[in-house]
Short mmCIF file of C-alpha atoms in Angstrom, two decimals:
data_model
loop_
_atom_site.label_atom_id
_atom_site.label_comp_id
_atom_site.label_asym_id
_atom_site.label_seq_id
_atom_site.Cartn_x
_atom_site.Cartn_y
_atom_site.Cartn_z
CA UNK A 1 154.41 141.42 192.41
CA UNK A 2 152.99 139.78 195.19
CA UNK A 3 149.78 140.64 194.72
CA UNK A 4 149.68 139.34 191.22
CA UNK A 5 150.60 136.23 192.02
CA UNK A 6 148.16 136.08 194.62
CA UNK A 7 145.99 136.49 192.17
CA UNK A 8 146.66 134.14 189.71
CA UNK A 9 147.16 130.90 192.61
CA UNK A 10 143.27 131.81 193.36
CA UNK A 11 142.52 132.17 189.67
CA UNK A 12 144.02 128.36 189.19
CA UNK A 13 142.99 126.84 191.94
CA UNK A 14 139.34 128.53 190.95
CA UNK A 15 140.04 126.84 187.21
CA UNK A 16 140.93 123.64 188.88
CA UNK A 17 137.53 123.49 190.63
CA UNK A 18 135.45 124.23 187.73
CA UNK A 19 135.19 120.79 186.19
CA UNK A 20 134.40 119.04 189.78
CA UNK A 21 131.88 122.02 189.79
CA UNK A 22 130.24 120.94 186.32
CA UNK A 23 130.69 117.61 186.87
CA UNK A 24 128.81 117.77 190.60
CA UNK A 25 126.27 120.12 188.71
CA UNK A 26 125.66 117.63 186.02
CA UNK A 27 125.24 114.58 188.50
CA UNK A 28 122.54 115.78 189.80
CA UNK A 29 119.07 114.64 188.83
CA UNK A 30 116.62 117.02 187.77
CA UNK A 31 113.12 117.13 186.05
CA UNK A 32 111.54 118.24 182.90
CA UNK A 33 108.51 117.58 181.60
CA UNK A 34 105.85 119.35 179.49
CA UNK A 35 102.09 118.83 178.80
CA UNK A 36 100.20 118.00 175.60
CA UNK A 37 98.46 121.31 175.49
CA UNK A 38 98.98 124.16 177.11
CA UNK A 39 95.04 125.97 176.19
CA UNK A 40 92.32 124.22 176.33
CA UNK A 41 89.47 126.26 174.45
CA UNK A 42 85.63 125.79 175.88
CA UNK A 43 82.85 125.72 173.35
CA UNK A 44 79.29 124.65 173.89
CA UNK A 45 79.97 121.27 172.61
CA UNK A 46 83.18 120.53 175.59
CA UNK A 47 82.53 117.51 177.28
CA UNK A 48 86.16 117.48 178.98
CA UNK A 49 89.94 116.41 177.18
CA UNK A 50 92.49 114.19 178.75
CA UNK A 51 95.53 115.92 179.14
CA UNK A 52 99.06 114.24 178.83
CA UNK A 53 102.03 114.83 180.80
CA UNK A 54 105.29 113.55 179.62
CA UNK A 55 108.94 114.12 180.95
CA UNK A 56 112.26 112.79 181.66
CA UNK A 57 114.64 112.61 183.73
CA UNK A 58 118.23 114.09 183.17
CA UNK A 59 121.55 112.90 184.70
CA UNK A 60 119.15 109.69 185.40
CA UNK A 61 121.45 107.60 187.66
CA UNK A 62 121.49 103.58 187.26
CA UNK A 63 119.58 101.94 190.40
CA UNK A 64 122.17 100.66 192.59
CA UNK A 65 121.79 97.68 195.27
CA UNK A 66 119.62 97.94 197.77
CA UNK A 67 118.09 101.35 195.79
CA UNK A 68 114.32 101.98 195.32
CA UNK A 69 113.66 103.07 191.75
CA UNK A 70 112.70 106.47 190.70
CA UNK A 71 109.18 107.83 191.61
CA UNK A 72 107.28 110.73 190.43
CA UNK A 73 104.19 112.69 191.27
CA UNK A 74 102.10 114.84 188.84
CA UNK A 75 100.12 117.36 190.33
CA UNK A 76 97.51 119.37 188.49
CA UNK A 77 95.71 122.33 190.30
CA UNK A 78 92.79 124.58 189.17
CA UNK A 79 92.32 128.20 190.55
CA UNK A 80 91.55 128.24 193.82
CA UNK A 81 87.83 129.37 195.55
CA UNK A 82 86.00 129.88 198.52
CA UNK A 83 83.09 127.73 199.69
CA UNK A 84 80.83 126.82 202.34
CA UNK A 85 79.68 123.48 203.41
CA UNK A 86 76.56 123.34 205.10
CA UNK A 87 75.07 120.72 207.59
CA UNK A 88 71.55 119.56 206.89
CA UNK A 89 69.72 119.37 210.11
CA UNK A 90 65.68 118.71 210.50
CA UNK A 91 63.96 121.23 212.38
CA UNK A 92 60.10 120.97 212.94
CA UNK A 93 59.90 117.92 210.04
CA UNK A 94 61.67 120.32 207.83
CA UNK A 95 65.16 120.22 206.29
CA UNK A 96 67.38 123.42 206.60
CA UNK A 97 70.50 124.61 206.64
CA UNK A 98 72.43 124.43 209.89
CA UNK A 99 76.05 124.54 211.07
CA UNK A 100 78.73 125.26 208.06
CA UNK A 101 82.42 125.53 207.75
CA UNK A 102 83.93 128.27 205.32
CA UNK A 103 86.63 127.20 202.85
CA UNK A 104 88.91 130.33 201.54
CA UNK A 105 91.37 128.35 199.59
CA UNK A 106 89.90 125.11 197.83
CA UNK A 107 91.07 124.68 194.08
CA UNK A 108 87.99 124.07 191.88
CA UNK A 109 90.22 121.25 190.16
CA UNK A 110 92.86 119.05 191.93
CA UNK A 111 94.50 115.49 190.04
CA UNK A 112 97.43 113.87 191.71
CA UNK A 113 99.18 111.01 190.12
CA UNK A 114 101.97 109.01 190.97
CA UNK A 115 103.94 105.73 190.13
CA UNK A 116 102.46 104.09 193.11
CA UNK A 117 100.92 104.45 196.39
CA UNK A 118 101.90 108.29 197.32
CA UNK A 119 102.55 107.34 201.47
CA UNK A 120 105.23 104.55 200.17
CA UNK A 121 107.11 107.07 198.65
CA UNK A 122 108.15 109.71 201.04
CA UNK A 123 107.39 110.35 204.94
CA UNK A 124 104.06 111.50 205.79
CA UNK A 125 105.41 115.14 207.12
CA UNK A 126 107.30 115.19 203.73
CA UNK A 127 103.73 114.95 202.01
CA UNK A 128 102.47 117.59 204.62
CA UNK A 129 104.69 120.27 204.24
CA UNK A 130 104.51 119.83 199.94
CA UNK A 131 100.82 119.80 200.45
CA UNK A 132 100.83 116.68 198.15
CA UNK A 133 97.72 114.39 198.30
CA UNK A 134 93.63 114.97 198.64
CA UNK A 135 94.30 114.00 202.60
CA UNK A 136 96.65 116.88 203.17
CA UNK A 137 95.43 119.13 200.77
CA UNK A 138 95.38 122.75 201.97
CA UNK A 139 91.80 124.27 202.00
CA UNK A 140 91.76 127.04 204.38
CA UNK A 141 89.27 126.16 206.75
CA UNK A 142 87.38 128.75 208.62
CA UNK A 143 85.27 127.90 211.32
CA UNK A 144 81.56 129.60 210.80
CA UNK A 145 79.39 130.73 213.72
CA UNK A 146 81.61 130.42 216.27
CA UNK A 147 81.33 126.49 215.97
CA UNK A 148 85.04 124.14 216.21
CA UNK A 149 86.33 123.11 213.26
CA UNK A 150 84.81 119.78 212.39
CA UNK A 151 86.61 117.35 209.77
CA UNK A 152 83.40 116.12 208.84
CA UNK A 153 83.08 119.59 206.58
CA UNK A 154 86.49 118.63 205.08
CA UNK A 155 85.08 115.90 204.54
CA UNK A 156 81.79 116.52 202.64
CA UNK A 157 83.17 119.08 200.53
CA UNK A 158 86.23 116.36 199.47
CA UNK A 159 83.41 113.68 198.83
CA UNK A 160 81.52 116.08 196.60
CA UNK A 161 83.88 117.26 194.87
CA UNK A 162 85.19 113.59 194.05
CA UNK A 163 81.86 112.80 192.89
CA UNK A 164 81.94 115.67 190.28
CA UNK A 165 85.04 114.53 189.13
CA UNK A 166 86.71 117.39 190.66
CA UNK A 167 88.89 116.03 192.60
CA UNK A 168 91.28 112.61 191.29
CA UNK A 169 93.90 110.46 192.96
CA UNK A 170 95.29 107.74 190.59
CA UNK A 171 98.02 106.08 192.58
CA UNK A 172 100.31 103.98 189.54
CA UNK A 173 98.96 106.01 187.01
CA UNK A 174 102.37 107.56 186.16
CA UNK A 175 104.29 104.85 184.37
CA UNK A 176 107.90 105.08 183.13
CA UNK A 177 109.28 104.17 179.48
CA UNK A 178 112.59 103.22 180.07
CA UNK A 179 114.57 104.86 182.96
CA UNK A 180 114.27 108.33 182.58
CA UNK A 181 111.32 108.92 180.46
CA UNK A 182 107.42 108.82 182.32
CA UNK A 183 104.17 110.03 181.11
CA UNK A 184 100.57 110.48 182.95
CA UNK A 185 97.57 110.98 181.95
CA UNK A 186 94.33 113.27 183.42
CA UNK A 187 91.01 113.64 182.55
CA UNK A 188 89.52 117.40 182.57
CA UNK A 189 85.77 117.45 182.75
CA UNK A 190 83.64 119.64 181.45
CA UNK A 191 82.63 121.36 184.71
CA UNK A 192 86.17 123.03 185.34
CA UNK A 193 86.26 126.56 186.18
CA UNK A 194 87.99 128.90 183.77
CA UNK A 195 91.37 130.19 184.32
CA UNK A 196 95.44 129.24 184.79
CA UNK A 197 95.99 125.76 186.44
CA UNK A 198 99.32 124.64 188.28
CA UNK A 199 100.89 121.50 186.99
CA UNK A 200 103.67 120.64 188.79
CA UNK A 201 106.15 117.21 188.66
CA UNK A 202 107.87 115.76 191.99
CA UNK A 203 110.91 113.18 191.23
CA UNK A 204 111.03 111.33 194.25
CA UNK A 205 114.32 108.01 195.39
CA UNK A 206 114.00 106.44 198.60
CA UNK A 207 112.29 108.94 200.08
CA UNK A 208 114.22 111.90 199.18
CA UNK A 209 112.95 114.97 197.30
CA UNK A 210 115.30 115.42 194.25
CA UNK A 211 113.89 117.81 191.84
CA UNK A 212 110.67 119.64 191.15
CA UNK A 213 109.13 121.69 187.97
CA UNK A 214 106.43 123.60 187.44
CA UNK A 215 104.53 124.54 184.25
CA UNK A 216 101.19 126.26 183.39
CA UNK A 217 98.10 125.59 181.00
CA UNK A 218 95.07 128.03 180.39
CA UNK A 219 91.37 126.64 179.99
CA UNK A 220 89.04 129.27 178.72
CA UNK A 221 86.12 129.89 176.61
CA UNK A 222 86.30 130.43 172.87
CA UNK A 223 84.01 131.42 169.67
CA UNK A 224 80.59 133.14 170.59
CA UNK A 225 80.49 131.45 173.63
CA UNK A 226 83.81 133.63 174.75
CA UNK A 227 82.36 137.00 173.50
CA UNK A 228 79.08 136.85 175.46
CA UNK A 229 81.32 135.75 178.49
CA UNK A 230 83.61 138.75 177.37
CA UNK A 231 80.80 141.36 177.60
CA UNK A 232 79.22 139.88 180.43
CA UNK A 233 82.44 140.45 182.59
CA UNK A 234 84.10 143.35 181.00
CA UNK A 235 80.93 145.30 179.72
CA UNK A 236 77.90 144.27 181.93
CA UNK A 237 76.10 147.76 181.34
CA UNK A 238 75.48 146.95 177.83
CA UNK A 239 75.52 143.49 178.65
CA UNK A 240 71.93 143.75 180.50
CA UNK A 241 70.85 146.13 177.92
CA UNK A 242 71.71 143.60 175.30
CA UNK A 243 69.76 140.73 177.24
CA UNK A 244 66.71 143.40 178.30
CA UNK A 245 66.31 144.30 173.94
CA UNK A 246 66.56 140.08 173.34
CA UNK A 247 63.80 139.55 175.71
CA UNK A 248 61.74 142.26 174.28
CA UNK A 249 62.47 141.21 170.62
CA UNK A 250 61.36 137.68 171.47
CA UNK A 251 58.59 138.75 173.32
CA UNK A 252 57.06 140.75 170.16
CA UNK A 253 57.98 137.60 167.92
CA UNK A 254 56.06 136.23 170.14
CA UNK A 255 53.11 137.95 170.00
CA UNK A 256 53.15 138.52 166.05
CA UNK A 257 53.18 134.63 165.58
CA UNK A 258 50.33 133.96 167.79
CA UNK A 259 47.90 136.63 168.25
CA UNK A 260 44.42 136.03 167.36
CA UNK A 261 43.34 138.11 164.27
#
């Protein structure tokens, strides 16, 4: 007898709890946002897409005195790669190759937006340890021959690939539509590598990290440019045959059209 009603004190007190549960649980702010397309198809005509990404807020709380309004940062990643940058260095009135820096973990695409300057919006170990922002991106240097790091490589391979339009930062690019709804906008050139890219939203109030999502999109090749890439990759055997019988063919054609009677 006593057990049963030791049972059923702990099962109301645990029904007395469950709307200050669901009520805590909805109060909380969280994410959720999606991008305008999810594959982008490469044909020999791509000359790069902009690429939308729109979300809201939910359980958006009104900004209270003193309160800094909401901030967000979009994130868009490309598979990662490993590279080398080289330092040019003149040896006997000739240019060459000299000391380099290996890079195991650079992603061959990298956009970060945001609804204003990224360093007003949380502290800069915050940024470190989320490995948001071009300045404390994670690239996996490895120092080559033996030599000290040097973040003048870092540098050189950031500058080049901001040239190529690799690598974006639009601070106040992200702009909100009301108080819970935001969109941002990147461009995608038409030298991105092929594969799965990271997007990923930060929601960001004085400081304070208070949700994050993650999502997915797939850039690939489609139409004939896809099946050569196809056999290439998955077939090269027949692949070089292929190319060694088109070089022959043309070769002949060749030499019908323009031989000398």
């Amino acid at each position: 007898m006593r057990r049963a009603m030791r049972f059923t004190f702990i099962a109301c007190l645990l029904c007395a709890q469950l709307p200050a549960l669901a009520a805590e649980r909805t109060d909380k702010e969280v994410v959720q946002f999606d991008v305008s397309t999810r594959e982008i198809s490469i044909q020999s005509n791509f000359t790069g897409i902009e690429i939308v990404v729109f979300g809201s807020i939910d359980s958006a709380q009104p900004r209270a005195a003193g309160q800094t309004p909401y901030d967000v940062i979009i994130v868009i990643s490309g598979p990662k790669q490993a590279l080398t940058a080289w330092r040019k260095e003149r040896v006997a009135g000739i240019w060459m190759n000299g000391a380099s820096e290996s890079f195991v973990s650079v992603p061959s695409f990298y956009a970060v937006l945001s609804t204003r300057q990224i360093d007003t919006m949380a502290a800069p170990t915050t940024l470190k340890t989320l490995g948001i922002g071009i300045e404390d991106l994670r690239l996996g240097g490895v120092e080559a021959e033996g030599l000290p790091g040097d973040d003048v490589f870092r540098a050189a391979l950031v500058r080049l690939k901001e040239k190529r339009g690799l690598f974006q930062q639009e601070e106040g690019s992200v702009s909100f539509i009301g108080r819970s709804l935001f969109r941002g906008s990147v461009d995608l050139p038409a030298n991105v590598l092929l594969g799965r890219y990271k997007a990923q939203v930060y929601l960001f109030r004085d400081g304070q990290l208070l949700s994050k999502n993650d999502s997915s999109l797939e850039v690939r090749k489609a139409g004939f440019e896809r099946a050569v890439y196809l056999l290439a990759f998955r077939y090269p055997f027949i692949y070089g045959l292929a190319a060694v019988a088109m070089a022959v063919l043309m070769g002949a054609v060749a030499w019908a059209a323009f031989r000398r009677e």
